[in-house]
Tab-separated table of C-alpha atoms and ligand atoms in Angstrom:
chain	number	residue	atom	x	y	z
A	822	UNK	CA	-0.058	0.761	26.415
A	823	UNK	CA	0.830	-2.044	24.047
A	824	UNK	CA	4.355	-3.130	22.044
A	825	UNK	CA	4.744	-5.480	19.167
A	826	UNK	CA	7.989	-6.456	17.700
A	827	UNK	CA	7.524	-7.158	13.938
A	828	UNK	CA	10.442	-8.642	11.924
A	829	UNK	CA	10.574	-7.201	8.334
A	830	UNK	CA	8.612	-4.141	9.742
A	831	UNK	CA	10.331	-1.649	7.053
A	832	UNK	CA	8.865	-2.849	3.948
A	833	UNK	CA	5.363	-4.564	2.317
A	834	UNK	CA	2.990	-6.564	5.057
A	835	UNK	CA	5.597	-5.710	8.128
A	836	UNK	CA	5.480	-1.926	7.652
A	837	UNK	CA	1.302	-2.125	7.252
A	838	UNK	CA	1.427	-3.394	10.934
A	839	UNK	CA	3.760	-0.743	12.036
A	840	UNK	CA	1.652	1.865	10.409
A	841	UNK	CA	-1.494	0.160	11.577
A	842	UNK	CA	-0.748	-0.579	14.940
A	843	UNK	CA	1.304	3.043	15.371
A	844	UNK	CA	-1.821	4.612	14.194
A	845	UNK	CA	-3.356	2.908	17.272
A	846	UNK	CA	-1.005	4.320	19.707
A	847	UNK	CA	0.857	1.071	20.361
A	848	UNK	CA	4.480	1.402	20.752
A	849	UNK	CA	6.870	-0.890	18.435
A	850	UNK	CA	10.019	-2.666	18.182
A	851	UNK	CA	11.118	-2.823	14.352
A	852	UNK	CA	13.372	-5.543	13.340
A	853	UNK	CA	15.199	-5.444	9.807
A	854	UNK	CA	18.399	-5.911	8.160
A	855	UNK	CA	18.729	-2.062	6.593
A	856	UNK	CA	19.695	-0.095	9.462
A	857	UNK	CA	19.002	3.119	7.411
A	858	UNK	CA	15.714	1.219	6.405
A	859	UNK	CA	14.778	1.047	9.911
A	860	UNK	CA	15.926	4.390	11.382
A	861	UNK	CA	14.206	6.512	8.774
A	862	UNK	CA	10.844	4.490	9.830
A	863	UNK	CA	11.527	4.919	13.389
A	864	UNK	CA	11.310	8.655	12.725
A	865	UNK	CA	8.521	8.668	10.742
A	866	UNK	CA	6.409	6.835	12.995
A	867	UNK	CA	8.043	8.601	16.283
A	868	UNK	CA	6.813	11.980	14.718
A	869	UNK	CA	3.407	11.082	13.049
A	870	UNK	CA	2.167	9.349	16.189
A	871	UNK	CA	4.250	10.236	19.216
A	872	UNK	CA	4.600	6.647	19.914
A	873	UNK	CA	8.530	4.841	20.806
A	874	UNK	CA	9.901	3.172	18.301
A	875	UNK	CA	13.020	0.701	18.887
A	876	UNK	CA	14.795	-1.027	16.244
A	877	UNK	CA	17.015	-4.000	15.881
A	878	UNK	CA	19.294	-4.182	13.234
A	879	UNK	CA	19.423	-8.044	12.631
A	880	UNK	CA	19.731	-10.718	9.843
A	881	UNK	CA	17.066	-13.042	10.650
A	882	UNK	CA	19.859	-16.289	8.469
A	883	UNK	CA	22.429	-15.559	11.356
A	884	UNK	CA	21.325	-17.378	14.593
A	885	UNK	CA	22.777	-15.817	16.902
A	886	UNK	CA	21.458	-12.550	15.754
A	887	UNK	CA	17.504	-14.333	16.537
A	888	UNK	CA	19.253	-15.304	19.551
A	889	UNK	CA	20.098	-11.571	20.625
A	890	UNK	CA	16.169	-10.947	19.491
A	891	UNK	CA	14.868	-14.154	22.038
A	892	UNK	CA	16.748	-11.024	24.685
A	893	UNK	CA	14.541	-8.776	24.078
A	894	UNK	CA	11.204	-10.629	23.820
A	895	UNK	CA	12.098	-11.842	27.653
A	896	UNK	CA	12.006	-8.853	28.948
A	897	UNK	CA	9.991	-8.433	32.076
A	898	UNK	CA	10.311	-4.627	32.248
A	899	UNK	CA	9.241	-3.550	29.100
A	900	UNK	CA	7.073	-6.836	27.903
A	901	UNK	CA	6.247	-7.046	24.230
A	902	UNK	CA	2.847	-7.850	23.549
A	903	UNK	CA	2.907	-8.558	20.137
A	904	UNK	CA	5.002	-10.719	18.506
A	905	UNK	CA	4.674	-10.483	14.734
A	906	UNK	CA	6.960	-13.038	13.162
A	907	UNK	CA	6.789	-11.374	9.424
A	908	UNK	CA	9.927	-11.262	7.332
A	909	UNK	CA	9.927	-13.478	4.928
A	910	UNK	CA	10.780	-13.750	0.565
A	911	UNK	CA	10.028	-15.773	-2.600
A	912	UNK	CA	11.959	-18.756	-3.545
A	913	UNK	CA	12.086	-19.720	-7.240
A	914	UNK	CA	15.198	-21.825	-7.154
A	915	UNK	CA	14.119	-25.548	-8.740
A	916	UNK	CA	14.116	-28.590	-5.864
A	917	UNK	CA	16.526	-30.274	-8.086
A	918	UNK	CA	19.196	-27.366	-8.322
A	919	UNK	CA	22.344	-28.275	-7.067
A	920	UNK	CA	22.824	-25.491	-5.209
A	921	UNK	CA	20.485	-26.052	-2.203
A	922	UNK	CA	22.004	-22.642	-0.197
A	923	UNK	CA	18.570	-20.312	-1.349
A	924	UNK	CA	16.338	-23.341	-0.003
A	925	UNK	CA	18.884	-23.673	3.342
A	926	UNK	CA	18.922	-19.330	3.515
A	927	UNK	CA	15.171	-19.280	3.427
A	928	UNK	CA	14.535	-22.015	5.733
A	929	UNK	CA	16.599	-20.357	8.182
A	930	UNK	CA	14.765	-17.009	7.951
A	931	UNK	CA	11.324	-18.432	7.548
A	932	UNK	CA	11.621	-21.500	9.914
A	933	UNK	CA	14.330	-21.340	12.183
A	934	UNK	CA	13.851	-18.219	13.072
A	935	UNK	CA	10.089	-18.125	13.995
A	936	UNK	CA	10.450	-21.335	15.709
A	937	UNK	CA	13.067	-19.442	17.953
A	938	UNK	CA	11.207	-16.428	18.120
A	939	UNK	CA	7.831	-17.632	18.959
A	940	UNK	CA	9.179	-20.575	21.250
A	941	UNK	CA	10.811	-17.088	23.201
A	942	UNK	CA	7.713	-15.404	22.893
A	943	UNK	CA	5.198	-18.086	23.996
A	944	UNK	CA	7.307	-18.548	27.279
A	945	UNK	CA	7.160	-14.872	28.367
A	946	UNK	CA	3.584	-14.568	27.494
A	947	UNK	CA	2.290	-17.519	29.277
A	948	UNK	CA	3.642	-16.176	32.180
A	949	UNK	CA	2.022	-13.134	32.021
A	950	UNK	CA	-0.607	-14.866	30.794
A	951	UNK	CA	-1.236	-12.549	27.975
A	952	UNK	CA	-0.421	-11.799	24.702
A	953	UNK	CA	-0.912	-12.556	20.731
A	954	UNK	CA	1.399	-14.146	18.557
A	955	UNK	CA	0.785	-13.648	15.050
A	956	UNK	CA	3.114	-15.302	12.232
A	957	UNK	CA	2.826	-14.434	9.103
A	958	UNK	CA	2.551	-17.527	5.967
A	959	UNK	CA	0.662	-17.746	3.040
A	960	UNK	CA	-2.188	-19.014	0.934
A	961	UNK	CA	0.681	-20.559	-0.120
A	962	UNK	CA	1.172	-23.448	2.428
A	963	UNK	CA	-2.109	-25.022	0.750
A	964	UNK	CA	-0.670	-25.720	-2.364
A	965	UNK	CA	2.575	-27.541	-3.639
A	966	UNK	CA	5.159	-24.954	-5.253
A	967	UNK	CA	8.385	-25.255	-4.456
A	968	UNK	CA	10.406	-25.036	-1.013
A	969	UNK	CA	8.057	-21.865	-0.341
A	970	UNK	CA	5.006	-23.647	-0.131
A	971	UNK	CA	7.062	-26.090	2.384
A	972	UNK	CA	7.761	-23.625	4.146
A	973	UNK	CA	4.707	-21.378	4.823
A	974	UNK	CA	2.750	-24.974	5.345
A	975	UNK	CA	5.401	-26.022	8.138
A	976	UNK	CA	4.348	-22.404	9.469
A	977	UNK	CA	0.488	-22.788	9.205
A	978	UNK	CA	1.005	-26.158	10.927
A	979	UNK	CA	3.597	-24.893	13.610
A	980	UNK	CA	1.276	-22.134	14.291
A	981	UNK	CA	-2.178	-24.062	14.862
A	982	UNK	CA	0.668	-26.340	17.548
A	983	UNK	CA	1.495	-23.843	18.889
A	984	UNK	CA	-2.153	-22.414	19.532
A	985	UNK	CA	-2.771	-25.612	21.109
A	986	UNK	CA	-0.164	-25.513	23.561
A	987	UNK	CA	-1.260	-22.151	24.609
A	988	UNK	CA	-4.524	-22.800	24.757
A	989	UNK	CA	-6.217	-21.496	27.819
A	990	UNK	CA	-2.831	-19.569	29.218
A	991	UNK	CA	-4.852	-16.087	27.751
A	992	UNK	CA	-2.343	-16.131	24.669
A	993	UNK	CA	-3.760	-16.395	21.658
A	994	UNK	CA	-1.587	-17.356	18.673
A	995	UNK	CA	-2.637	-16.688	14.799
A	996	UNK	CA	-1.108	-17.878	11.223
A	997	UNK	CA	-1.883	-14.988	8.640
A	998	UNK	CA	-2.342	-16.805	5.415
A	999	UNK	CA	-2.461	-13.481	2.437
A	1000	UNK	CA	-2.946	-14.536	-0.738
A	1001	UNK	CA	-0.905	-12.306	-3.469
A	1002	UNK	CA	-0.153	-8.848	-1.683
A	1003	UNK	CA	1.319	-5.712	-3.630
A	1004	UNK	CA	4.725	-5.369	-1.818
A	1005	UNK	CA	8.232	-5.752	-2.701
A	1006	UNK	CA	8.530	-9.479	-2.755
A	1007	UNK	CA	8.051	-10.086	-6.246
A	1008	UNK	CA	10.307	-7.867	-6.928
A	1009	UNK	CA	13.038	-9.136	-4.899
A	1010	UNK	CA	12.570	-12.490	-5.891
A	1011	UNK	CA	12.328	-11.784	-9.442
A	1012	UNK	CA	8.933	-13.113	-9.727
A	1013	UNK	CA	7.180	-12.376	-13.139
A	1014	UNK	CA	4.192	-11.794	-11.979
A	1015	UNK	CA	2.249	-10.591	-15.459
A	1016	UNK	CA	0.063	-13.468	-15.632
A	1017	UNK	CA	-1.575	-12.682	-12.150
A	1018	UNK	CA	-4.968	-11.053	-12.646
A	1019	UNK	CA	-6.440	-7.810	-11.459
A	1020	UNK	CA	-8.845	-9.816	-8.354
A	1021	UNK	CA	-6.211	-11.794	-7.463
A	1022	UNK	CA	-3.929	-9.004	-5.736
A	1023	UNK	CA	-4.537	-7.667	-1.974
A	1024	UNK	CA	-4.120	-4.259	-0.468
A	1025	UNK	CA	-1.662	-4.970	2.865
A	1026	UNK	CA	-3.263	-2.276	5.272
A	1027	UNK	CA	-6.854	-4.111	4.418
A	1028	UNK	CA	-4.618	-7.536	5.115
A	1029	UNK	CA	-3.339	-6.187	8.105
A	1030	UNK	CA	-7.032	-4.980	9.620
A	1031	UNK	CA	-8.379	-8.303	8.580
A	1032	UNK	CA	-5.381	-10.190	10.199
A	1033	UNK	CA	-5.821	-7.782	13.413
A	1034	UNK	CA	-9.688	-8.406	13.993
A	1035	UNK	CA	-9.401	-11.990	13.026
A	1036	UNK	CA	-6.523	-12.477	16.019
A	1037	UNK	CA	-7.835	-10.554	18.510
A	1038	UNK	CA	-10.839	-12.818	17.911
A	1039	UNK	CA	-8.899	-15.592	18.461
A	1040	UNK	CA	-8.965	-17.307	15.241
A	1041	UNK	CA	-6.028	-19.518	14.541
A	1042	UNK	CA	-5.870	-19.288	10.853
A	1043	UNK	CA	-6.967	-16.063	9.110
A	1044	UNK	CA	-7.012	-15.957	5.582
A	1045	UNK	CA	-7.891	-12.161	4.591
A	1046	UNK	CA	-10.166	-11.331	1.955
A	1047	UNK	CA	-13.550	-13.184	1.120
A	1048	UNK	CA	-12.296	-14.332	-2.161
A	1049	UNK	CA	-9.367	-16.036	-1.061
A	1050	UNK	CA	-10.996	-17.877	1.770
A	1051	UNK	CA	-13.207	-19.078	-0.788
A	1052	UNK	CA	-10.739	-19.686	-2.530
A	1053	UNK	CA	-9.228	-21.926	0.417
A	1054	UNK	CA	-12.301	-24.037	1.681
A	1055	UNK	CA	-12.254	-25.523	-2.378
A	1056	UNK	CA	-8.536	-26.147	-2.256
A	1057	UNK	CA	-9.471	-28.054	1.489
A	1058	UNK	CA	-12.114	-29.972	-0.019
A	1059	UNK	CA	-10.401	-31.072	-3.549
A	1060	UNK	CA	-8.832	-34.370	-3.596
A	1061	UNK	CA	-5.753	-33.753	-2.733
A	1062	UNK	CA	-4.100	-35.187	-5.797
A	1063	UNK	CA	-6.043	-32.565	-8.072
A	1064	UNK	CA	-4.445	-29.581	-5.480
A	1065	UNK	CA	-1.283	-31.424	-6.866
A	1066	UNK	CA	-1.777	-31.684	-10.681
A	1067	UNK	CA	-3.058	-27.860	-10.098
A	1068	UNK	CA	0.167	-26.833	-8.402
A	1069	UNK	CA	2.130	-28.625	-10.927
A	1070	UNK	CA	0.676	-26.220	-13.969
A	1071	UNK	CA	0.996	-23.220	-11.869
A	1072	UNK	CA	4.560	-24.034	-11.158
A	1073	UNK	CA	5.522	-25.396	-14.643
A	1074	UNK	CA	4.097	-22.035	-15.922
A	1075	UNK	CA	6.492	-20.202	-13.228
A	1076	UNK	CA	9.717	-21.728	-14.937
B	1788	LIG	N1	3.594	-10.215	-0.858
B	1788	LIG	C1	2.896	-11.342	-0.971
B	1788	LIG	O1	2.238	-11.603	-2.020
B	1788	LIG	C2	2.846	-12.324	0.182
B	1788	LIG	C3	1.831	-13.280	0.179
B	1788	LIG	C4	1.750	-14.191	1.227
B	1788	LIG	C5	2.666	-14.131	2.263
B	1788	LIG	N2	3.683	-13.197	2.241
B	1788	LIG	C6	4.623	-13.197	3.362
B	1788	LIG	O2	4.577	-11.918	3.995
B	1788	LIG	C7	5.817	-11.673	4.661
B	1788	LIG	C8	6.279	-10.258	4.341
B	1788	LIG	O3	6.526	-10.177	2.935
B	1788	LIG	P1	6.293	-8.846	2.096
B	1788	LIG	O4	5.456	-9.204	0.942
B	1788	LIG	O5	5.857	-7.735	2.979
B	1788	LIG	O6	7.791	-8.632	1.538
B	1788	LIG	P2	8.740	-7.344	1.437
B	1788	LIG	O7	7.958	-6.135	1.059
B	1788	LIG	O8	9.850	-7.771	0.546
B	1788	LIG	O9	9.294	-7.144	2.926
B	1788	LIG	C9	10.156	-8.089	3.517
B	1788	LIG	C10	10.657	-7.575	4.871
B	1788	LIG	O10	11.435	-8.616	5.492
B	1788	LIG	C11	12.720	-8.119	5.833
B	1788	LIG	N3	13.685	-9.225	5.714
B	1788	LIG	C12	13.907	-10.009	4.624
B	1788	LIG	N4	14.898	-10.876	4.874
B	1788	LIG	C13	15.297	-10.660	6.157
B	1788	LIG	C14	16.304	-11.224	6.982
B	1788	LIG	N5	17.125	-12.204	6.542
B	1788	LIG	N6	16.453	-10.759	8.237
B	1788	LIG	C15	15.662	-9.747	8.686
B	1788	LIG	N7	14.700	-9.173	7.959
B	1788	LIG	C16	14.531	-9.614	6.697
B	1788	LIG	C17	12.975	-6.964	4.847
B	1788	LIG	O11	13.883	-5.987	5.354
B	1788	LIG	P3	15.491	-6.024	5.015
B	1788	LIG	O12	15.635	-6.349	3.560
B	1788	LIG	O13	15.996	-4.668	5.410
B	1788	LIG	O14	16.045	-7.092	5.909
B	1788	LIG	C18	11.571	-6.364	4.752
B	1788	LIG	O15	11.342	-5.494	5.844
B	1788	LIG	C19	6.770	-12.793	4.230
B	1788	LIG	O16	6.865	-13.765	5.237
B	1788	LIG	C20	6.100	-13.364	2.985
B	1788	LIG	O17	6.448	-14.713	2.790
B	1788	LIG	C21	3.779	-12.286	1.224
């Protein structure tokens, strides 16, 4: 019998791992700011799979909230397994805006808080000396857009240290890197997202099998999808000054 704890588990990528890993018989801990959100999951999943479902109503900005989470991830009598560090929005406020609070908010959510989380996590785990931390970025992190391309490339990188410092304890720690995924991010973050074509867009239950195989194969950085990973080895192997004047246009044409 397995748990995972996944942050943003009610909507989009989270809630494909709750279904997924539900499906499997593995028992959850849903984190979330909705409480309603969450509890009308909770039943859903408790009746469709007979599995327990726990859920944390927390807001990932408020610190002491991920601090009340770090409590539960410690637990010796009812160990999570699973970490999935996976709640997360779009950004489109400018660098240059003089409001700088959507930039602080997200780095809060998508930074502070996984560093917490996983730095919980990764203690607890390397004592048991099991365990698989995933944390969910983005295709993202490879290019230059914005404060959420900071972001998710701080993530990719803090993952693949983190890997290394647990290398060899028997806990194995992946960054999931989607390309565009049909959830409700755009939405929320009022992204216009017209201009995207058909190829470009991901199904999240095949990103969350992908994501699932790749970790509990023990690769660091999975990058779902054939297309985008293709898509990734050319953005590696550009100059990285051309992965800048490319990132400019696709931003520019954002705005
Ligand atoms: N969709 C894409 O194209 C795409 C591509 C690459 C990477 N990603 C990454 O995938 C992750 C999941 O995104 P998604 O596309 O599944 O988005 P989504 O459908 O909008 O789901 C976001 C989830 O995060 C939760 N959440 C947001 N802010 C939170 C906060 N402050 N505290 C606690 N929970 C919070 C939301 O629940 P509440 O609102 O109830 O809190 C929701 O469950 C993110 O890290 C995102 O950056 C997405």
């Amino acid at each position: 019998m397995s748990t995972a704890l996944i942050t943003g588990g009610t909507s989009g990528i989270g809630a494909a791992f709750a279904q997924t890993l539900a499906a499997r018989g593995d028992d959850l801990v849903l984190v979330a700011r909705n409480a309603d959100r969450l509890s009308e999951m909770a039943t859903d999943l408790k009746e469709r799979y007979a599995i327990s479902v726990e859920t944390i109503t927390a807001d990932l900005a408020v610190r002491d909230d991920v601090i009340g989470i770090t409590e539960r991830l410690s637990s010796a009598e009812q160990p999570i397994d699973m970490p999935i560090n996976n709640a997360g929005f779009g950004v489109r406020a400018k660098l240059t805006d003089p409001d700088t609070t959507p930039h602080e908010h997200a780095i809060d959510v998508m930074i502070r808080a996984v560093l917490i989380l996983s730095a919980a996590a990764g203690r607890t785990m390397r004592q048991r000396g099991a365990g698989t931390i995933i944390n969910v970025s983005s295709t993202a992190g490879f290019v230059t857009m914005g404060v959420y391309s900071a972001i998710k490339a701080w993530v990719t990188s803090y993952t693949e240290g983190l890997a290394n410092e647990l290398h060899g304890t028997g806990v194995k720690v992946t960054a999931l890197c989607p390309g565009w995924v049909r959830t409700e991010f755009h939405e929320r973050a009022n992204i216009h997202v017209g201009s995207i074509p058909e190829f470009m867009w991901l199904d999240a239950d095949r990103v969350v099998a992908e994501c699932l195989g790749d970790a509990a194969a023990g690769k660091v950085i999975s990058i779902p999808s054939k297309r985008y990973a293709v898509m990734m080895t050319i953005a590696e192997h550009l100059p990285h000054r051309l992965m800048r004047a490319v990132s400019r246009r696709l931003t520019s044409s954002r705005h």
